[in-house]
Coordinates of C-alpha atoms and ligand atoms in Angstrom, one line a residue:
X26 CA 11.1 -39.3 76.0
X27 CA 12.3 -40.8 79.1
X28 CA 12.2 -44.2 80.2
X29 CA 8.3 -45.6 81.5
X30 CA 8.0 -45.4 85.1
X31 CA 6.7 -48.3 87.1
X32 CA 5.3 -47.4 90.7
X33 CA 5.3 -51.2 92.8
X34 CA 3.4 -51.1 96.2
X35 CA 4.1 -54.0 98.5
X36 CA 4.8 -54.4 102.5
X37 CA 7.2 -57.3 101.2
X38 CA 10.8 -55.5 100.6
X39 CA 11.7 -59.5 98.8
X40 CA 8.6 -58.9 96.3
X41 CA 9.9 -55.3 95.5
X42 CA 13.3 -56.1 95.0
X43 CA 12.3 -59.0 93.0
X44 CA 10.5 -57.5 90.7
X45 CA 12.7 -54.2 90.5
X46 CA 15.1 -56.4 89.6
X47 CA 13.7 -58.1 86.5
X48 CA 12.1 -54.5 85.5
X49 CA 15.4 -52.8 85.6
X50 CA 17.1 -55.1 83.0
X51 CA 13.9 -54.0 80.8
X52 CA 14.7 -50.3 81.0
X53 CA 11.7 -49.5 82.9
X54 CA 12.2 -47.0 85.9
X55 CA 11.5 -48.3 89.0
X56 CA 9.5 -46.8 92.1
X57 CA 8.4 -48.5 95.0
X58 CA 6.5 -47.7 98.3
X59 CA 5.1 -50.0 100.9
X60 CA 1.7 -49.0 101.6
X61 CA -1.0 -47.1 99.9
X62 CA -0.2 -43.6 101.7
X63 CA 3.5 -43.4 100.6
X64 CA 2.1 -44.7 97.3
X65 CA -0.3 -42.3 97.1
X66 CA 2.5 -39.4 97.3
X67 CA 4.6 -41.3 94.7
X68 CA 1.4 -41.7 92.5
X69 CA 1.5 -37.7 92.5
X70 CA 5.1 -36.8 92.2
X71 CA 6.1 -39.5 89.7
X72 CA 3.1 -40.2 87.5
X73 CA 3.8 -43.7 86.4
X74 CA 2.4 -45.2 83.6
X75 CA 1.5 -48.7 85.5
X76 CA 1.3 -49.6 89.2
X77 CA 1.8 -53.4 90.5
X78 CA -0.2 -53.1 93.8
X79 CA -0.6 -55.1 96.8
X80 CA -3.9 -55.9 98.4
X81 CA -2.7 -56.3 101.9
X82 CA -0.7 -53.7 103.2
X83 CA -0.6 -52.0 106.5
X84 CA -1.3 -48.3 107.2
X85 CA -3.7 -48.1 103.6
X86 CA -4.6 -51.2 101.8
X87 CA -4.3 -51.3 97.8
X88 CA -8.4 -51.1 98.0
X89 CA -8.3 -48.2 100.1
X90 CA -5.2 -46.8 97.6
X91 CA -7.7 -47.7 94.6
X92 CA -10.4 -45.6 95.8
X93 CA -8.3 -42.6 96.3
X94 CA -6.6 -42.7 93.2
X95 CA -9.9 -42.4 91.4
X96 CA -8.8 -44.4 88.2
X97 CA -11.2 -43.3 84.9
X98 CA -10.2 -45.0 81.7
X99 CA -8.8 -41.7 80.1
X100 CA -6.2 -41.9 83.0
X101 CA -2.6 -42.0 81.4
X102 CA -2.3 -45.2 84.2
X103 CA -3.1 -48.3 84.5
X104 CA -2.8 -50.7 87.4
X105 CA -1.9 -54.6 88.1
X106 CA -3.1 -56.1 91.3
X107 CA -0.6 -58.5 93.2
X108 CA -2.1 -60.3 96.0
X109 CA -1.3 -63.7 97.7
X110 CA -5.2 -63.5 99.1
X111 CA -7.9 -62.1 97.5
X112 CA -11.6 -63.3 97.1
X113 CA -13.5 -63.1 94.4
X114 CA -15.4 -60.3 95.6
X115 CA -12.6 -58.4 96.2
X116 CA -11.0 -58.8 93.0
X117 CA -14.5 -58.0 91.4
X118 CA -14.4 -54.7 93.7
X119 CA -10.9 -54.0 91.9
X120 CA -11.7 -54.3 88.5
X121 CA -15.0 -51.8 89.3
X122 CA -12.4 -49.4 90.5
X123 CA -10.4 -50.2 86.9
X124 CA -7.5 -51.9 87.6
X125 CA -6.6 -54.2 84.3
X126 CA -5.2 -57.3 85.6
X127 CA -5.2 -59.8 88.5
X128 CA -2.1 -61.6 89.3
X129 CA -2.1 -64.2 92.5
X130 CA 0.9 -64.8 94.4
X131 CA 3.3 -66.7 94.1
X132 CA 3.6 -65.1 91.0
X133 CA 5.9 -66.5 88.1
X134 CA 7.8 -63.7 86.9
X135 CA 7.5 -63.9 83.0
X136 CA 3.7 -63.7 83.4
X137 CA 4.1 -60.6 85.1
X138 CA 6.7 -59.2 82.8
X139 CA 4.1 -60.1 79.9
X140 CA 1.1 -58.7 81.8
X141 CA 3.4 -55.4 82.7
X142 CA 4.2 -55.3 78.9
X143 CA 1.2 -56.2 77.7
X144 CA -0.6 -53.2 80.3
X145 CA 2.0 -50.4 79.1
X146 CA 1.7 -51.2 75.4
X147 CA -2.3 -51.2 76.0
X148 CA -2.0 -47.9 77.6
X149 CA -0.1 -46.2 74.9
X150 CA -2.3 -47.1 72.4
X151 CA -5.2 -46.0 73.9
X152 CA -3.7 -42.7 74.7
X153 CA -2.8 -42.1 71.6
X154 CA -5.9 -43.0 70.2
X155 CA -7.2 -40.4 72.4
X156 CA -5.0 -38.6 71.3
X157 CA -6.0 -38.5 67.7
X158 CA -9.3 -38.2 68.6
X159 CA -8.7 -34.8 70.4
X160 CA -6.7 -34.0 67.5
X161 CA -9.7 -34.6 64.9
X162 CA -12.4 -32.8 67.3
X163 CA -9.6 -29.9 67.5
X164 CA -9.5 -30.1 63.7
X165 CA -13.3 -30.6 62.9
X166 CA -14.0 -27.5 65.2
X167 CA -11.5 -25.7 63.5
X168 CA -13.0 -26.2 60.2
X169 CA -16.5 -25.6 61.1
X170 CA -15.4 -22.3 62.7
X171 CA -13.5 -21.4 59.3
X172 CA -16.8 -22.9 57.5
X173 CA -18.9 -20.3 60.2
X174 CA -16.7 -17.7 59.1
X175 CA -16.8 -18.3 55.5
X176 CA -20.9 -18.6 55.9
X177 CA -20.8 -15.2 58.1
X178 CA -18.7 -13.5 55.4
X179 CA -21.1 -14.9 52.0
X180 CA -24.3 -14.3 54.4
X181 CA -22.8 -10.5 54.7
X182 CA -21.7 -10.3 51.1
X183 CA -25.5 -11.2 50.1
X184 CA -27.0 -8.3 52.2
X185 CA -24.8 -6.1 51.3
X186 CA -25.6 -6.9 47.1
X187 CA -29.6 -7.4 48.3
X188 CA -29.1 -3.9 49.5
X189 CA -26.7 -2.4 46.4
X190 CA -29.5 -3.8 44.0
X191 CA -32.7 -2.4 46.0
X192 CA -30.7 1.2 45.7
X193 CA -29.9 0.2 42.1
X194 CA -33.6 -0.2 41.3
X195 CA -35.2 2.7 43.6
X196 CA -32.7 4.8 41.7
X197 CA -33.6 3.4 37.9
X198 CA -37.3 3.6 38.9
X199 CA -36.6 7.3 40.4
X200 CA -35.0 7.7 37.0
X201 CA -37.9 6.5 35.2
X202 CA -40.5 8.3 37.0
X203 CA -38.3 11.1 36.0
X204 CA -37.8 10.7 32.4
X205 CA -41.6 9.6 31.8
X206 CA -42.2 13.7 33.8
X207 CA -40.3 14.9 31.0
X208 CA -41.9 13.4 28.3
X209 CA -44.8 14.4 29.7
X210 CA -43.6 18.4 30.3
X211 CA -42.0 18.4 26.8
X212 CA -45.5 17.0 24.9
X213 CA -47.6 19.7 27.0
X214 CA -45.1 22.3 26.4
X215 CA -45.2 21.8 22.7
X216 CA -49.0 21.6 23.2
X217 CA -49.3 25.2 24.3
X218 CA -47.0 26.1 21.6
X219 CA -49.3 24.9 19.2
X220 CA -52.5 26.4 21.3
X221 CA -50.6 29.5 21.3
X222 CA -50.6 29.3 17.3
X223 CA -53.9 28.6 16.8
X224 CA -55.1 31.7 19.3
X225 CA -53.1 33.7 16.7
X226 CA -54.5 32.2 13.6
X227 CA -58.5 34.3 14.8
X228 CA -56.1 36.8 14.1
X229 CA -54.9 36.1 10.4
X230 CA -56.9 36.8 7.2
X231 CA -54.4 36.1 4.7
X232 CA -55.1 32.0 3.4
X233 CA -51.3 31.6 2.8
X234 CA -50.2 32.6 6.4
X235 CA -53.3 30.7 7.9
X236 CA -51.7 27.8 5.9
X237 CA -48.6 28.3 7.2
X238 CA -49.6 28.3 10.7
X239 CA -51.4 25.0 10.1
X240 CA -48.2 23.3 9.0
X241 CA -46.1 24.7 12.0
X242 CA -49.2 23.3 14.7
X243 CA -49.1 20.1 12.1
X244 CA -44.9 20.1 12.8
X245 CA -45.5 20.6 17.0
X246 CA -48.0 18.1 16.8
X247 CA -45.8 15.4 14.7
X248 CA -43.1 16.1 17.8
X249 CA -45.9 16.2 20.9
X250 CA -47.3 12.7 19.4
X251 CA -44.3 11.4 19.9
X252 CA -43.1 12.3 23.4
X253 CA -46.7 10.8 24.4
X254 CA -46.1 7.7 22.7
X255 CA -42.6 7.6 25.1
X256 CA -43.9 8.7 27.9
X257 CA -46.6 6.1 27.7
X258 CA -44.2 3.1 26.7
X259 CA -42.8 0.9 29.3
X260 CA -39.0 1.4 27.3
X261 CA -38.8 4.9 27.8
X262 CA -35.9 4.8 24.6
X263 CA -38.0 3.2 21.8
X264 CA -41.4 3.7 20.6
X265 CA -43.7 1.2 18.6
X266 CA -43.5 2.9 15.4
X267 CA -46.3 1.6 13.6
X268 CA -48.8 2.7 16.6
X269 CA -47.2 6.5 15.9
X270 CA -47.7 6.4 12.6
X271 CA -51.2 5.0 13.2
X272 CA -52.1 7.6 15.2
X273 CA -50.1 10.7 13.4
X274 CA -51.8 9.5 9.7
X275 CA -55.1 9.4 12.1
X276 CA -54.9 13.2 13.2
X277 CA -53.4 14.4 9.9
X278 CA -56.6 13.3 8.0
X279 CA -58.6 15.0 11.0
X280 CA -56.6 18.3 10.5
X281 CA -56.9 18.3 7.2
X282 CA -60.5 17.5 7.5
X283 CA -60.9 14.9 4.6
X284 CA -63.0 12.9 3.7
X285 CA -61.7 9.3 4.0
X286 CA -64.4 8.2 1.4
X287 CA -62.9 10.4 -1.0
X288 CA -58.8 10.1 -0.4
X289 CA -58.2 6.3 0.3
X290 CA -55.0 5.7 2.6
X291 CA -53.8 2.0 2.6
X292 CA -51.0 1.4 4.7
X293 CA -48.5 -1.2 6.0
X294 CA -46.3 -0.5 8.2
X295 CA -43.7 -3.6 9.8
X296 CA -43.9 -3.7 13.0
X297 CA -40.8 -1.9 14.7
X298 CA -39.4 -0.2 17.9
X299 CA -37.3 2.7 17.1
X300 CA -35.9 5.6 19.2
X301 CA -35.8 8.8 19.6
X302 CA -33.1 10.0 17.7
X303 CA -34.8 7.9 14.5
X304 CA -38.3 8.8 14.8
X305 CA -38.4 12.4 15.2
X306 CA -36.8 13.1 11.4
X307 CA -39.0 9.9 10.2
X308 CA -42.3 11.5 12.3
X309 CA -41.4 15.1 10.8
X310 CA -40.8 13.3 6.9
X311 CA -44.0 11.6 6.8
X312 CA -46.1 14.6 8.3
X313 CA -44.7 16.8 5.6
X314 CA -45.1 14.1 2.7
X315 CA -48.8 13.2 3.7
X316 CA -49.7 16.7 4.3
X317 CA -48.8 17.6 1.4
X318 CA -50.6 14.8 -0.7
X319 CA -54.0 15.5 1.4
X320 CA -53.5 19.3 0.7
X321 CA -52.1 19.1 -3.1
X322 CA -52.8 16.1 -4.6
X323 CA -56.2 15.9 -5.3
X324 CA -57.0 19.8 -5.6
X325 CA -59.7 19.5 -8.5
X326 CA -60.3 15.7 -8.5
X327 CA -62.7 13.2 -7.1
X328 CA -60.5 11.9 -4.9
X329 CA -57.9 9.0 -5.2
X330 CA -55.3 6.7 -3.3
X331 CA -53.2 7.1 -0.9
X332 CA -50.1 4.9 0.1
X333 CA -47.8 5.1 3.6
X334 CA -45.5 2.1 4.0
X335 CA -42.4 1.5 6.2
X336 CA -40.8 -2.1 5.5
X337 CA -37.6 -3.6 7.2
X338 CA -35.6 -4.8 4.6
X339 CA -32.9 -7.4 4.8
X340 CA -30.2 -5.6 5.9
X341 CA -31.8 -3.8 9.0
X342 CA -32.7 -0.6 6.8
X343 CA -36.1 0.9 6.6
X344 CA -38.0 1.6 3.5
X345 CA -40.1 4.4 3.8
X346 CA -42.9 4.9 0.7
X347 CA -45.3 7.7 0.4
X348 CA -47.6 7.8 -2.5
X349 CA -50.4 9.1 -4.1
X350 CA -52.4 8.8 -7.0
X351 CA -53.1 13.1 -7.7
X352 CA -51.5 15.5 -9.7
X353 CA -48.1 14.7 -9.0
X354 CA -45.4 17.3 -8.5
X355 CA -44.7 20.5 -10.2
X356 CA -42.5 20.5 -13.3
X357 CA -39.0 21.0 -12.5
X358 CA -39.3 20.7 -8.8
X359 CA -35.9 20.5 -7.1
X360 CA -36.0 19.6 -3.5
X361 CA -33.1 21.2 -2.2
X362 CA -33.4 24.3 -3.3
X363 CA -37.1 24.6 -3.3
X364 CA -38.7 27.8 -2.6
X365 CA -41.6 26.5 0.3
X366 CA -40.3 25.0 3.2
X367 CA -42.2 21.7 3.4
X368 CA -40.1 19.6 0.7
X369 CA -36.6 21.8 1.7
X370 CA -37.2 19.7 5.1
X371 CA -38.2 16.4 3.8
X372 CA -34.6 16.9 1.9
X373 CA -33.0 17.8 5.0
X374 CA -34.3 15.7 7.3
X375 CA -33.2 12.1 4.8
X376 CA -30.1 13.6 4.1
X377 CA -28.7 15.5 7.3
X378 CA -30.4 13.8 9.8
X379 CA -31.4 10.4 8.6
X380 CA -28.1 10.2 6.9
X381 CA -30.3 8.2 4.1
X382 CA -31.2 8.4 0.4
X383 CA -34.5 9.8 -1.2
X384 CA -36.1 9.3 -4.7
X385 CA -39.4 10.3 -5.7
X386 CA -41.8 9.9 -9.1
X387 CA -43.8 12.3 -10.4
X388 CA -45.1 10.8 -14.0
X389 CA -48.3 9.0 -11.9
X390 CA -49.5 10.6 -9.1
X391 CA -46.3 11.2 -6.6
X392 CA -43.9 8.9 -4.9
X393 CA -41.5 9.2 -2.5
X394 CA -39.0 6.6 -1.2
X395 CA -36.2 6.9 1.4
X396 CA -34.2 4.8 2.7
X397 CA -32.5 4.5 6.0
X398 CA -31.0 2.8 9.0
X399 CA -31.7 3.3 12.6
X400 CA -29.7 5.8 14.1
X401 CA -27.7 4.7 17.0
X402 CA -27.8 6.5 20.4
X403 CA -25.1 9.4 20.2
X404 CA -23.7 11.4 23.4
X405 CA -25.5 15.1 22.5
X406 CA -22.8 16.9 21.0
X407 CA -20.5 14.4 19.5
X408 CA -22.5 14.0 16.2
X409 CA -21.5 17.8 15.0
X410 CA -19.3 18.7 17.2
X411 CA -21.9 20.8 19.0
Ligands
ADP504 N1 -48.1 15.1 -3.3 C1 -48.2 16.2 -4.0 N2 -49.0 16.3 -5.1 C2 -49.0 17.4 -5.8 N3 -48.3 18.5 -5.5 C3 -47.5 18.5 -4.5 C4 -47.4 17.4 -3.7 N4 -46.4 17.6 -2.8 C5 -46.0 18.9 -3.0 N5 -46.6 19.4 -4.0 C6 -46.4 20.7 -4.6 O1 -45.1 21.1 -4.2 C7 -45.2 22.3 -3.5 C8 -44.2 22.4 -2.4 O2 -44.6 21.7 -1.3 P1 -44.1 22.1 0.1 O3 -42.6 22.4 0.0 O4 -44.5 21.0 1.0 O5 -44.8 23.4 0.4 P2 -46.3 23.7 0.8 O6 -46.9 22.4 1.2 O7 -46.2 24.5 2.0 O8 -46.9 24.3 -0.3 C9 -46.6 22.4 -3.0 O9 -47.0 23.8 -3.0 C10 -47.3 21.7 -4.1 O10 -47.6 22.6 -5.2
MG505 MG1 -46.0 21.0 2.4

């Protein structure tokens, strides 16, 4: 940074030297002019940082100089008026065209050294100041345009998930609307099955085969129950177990056509949700265990008791009991290899599919108790290696 440059206006050659001289020693640079028109060139070329100005000069007076100059305060100039004359009004009319001090000639040097100092120092300070201040409003728009940016990018970011999540859902609830259409096809399919069998029973004399046809529409219907229940169910995985088994025990003494006076069912059955994988083996076990005790049990009694209860034990199992009070089983009876189908699939169905355990009585009436846990959701073909 080079030396500040000091512009003096004055038609008196002895004031400029004078002053120049006392100026120089301070390291200021000096330039001078003698009226307001060569000052006003100076003004331009040399942009000093103070002017020391004369009132009375000839060709344009400091007044006239003043007015051209246009002084604001963010100017990097200020000004010092020197004048041997000089009313009040006219200094008055020089501070409203913002000049910062009045000196009166004769002038004592050192004041005007201190007032030239003093004007300079003031200057820097508030340019700098100004300075800062440009700096922070530079700073603070900078920020709020990285802010803006930030805001434009997280408004963008939460369209874009709004929009990722409305596809998500259309596409679940598509899903759904699917899956409950299956549920739907697969119960009406097994429906016509069963139809189909019972169009072929007006066809059947024979007690035993019209038996076995029963059993089969009995089976489709243990299976179409429970695609209804899903279909109907707001989870489309689970089912409320107790309301199937309600509702299965319900059409099994319908089928059968009993008498509920006669055979009295008590049940008790935990409240659970299980899913598919589960329910159809349990569905098919208890079918085949109730059927049978409403078809066998009782053949030649009054009538008697009968028991369905599913508990959750402890340990997240279920225990599944299903009792009677009749004749109880056949002597020798062995499950696995048994010769009718019915108790062959019971067997199946705890161990294979159920992957549980089975016991039964047969010294008062018949009981049956398995034992298993819920089977967890397997990809199709991992389980067997299908
Ligand atoms: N709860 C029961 N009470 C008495 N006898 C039963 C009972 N359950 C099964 N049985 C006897 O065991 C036999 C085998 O049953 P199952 O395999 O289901 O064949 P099905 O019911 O077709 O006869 C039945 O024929 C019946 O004699
Ligand atoms: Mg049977």
């Amino acid at each position: 940074m080079g030396n500040d440059k000091i512009l003096i206006l004055d038609d008196e050659q002895i004031v400029i030297d004078a002053i120049t001289k006392n100026l120089s020693r301070r390291n200021y640079e000096i330039y001078s002019g003698k009226n307001g028109k060569e000052g006003l060139a100076l003004y331009h070329d040399v942009n000093p940082i103070l002017i020391i100005l004369d009132l009375r000069m000839p060709v344009m007076d400091g007044v006239e100089f003043l007015r051209k100059i246009n002084l604001s305060p963010s100017d990097s100039c200020s000004v010092v008026v020197l004048t041997g004359h000089g009313s009040d009004e006219e200094m008055e009319r020089c501070f409203e065209l913002g000049i910062s001090a009045f000196l009166r000639k004769p002038f004592n040097i050192y004041e005007l050294l201190g007032i030239v100092s003093h004007s300079i120092a003031l200057k820097k300070v508030e340019q700098e100041l100004r300075s800062y201040r440009d700096h922070l409003e530079e700073l603070v728009e900078k920020s709020t345009g990285e802010l803006q940016a930030t805001n434009d990018m997280l408004q963008k970011e939460i369209v874009e998930r709004t929009n990722a999540e409305k596809l998500a859902t259309r596409s679940l609830r598509d899903k759904e609307v699917l899956l409950r259409e299956i549920h739907h096809r697969v119960k009406n399919n097994l429906q016509i099955v069963s139809s189909l069998l019972d169009l072929q029973t007006k066809y059947i004399k024979d007690p035993e085969t019209l038996d076995m046809f029963k059993d089969s529409q009995n089976r489709l219907k243990t299976m179409a129950l429970l695609h209804e229940k899903l279909y109907q169910s707001d989870n489309m995985a689970e089912i409320d177990f107790a309301k199937y088994l309600t509702n299965l025990l319900d059409h099994l003494y319908r089928s059968y056509c009993i008498d509920t006076s006669c055979i009295l069912m008590t049940t008790d059955i935990d409240k659970a949700t299980i899913g598919l994988d589960t329910a159809v083996p349990c569905g098919l076990i208890v079918n085949e265990l109730v059927s049978n005790s409403l078809k066998h049990a009782f053949k030649g009694r009054q009538g008697g008791q009968l028991n369905v209860y599913l508990h959750k034990l402890d340990d997240g199992r279920f225990k599944l009991t299903v009792s009677d009070t009749g004749v109880g089983l056949p002597d020798g009876i062995d499950l696995k290899n048994s010769k009718t189908l019915g108790l062959r699939l019971v067997n199946a169905l705890v161990i294979e599919q159920l992957e549980g355990t089975l016991e039964f009585d047969t010294n008062n009436g018949t009981s049956f108790w398995i034992v298993f846990r819920e089977l967890k959701y397997t990809t199709r073909g991992t389980k067997d290696g299908r």
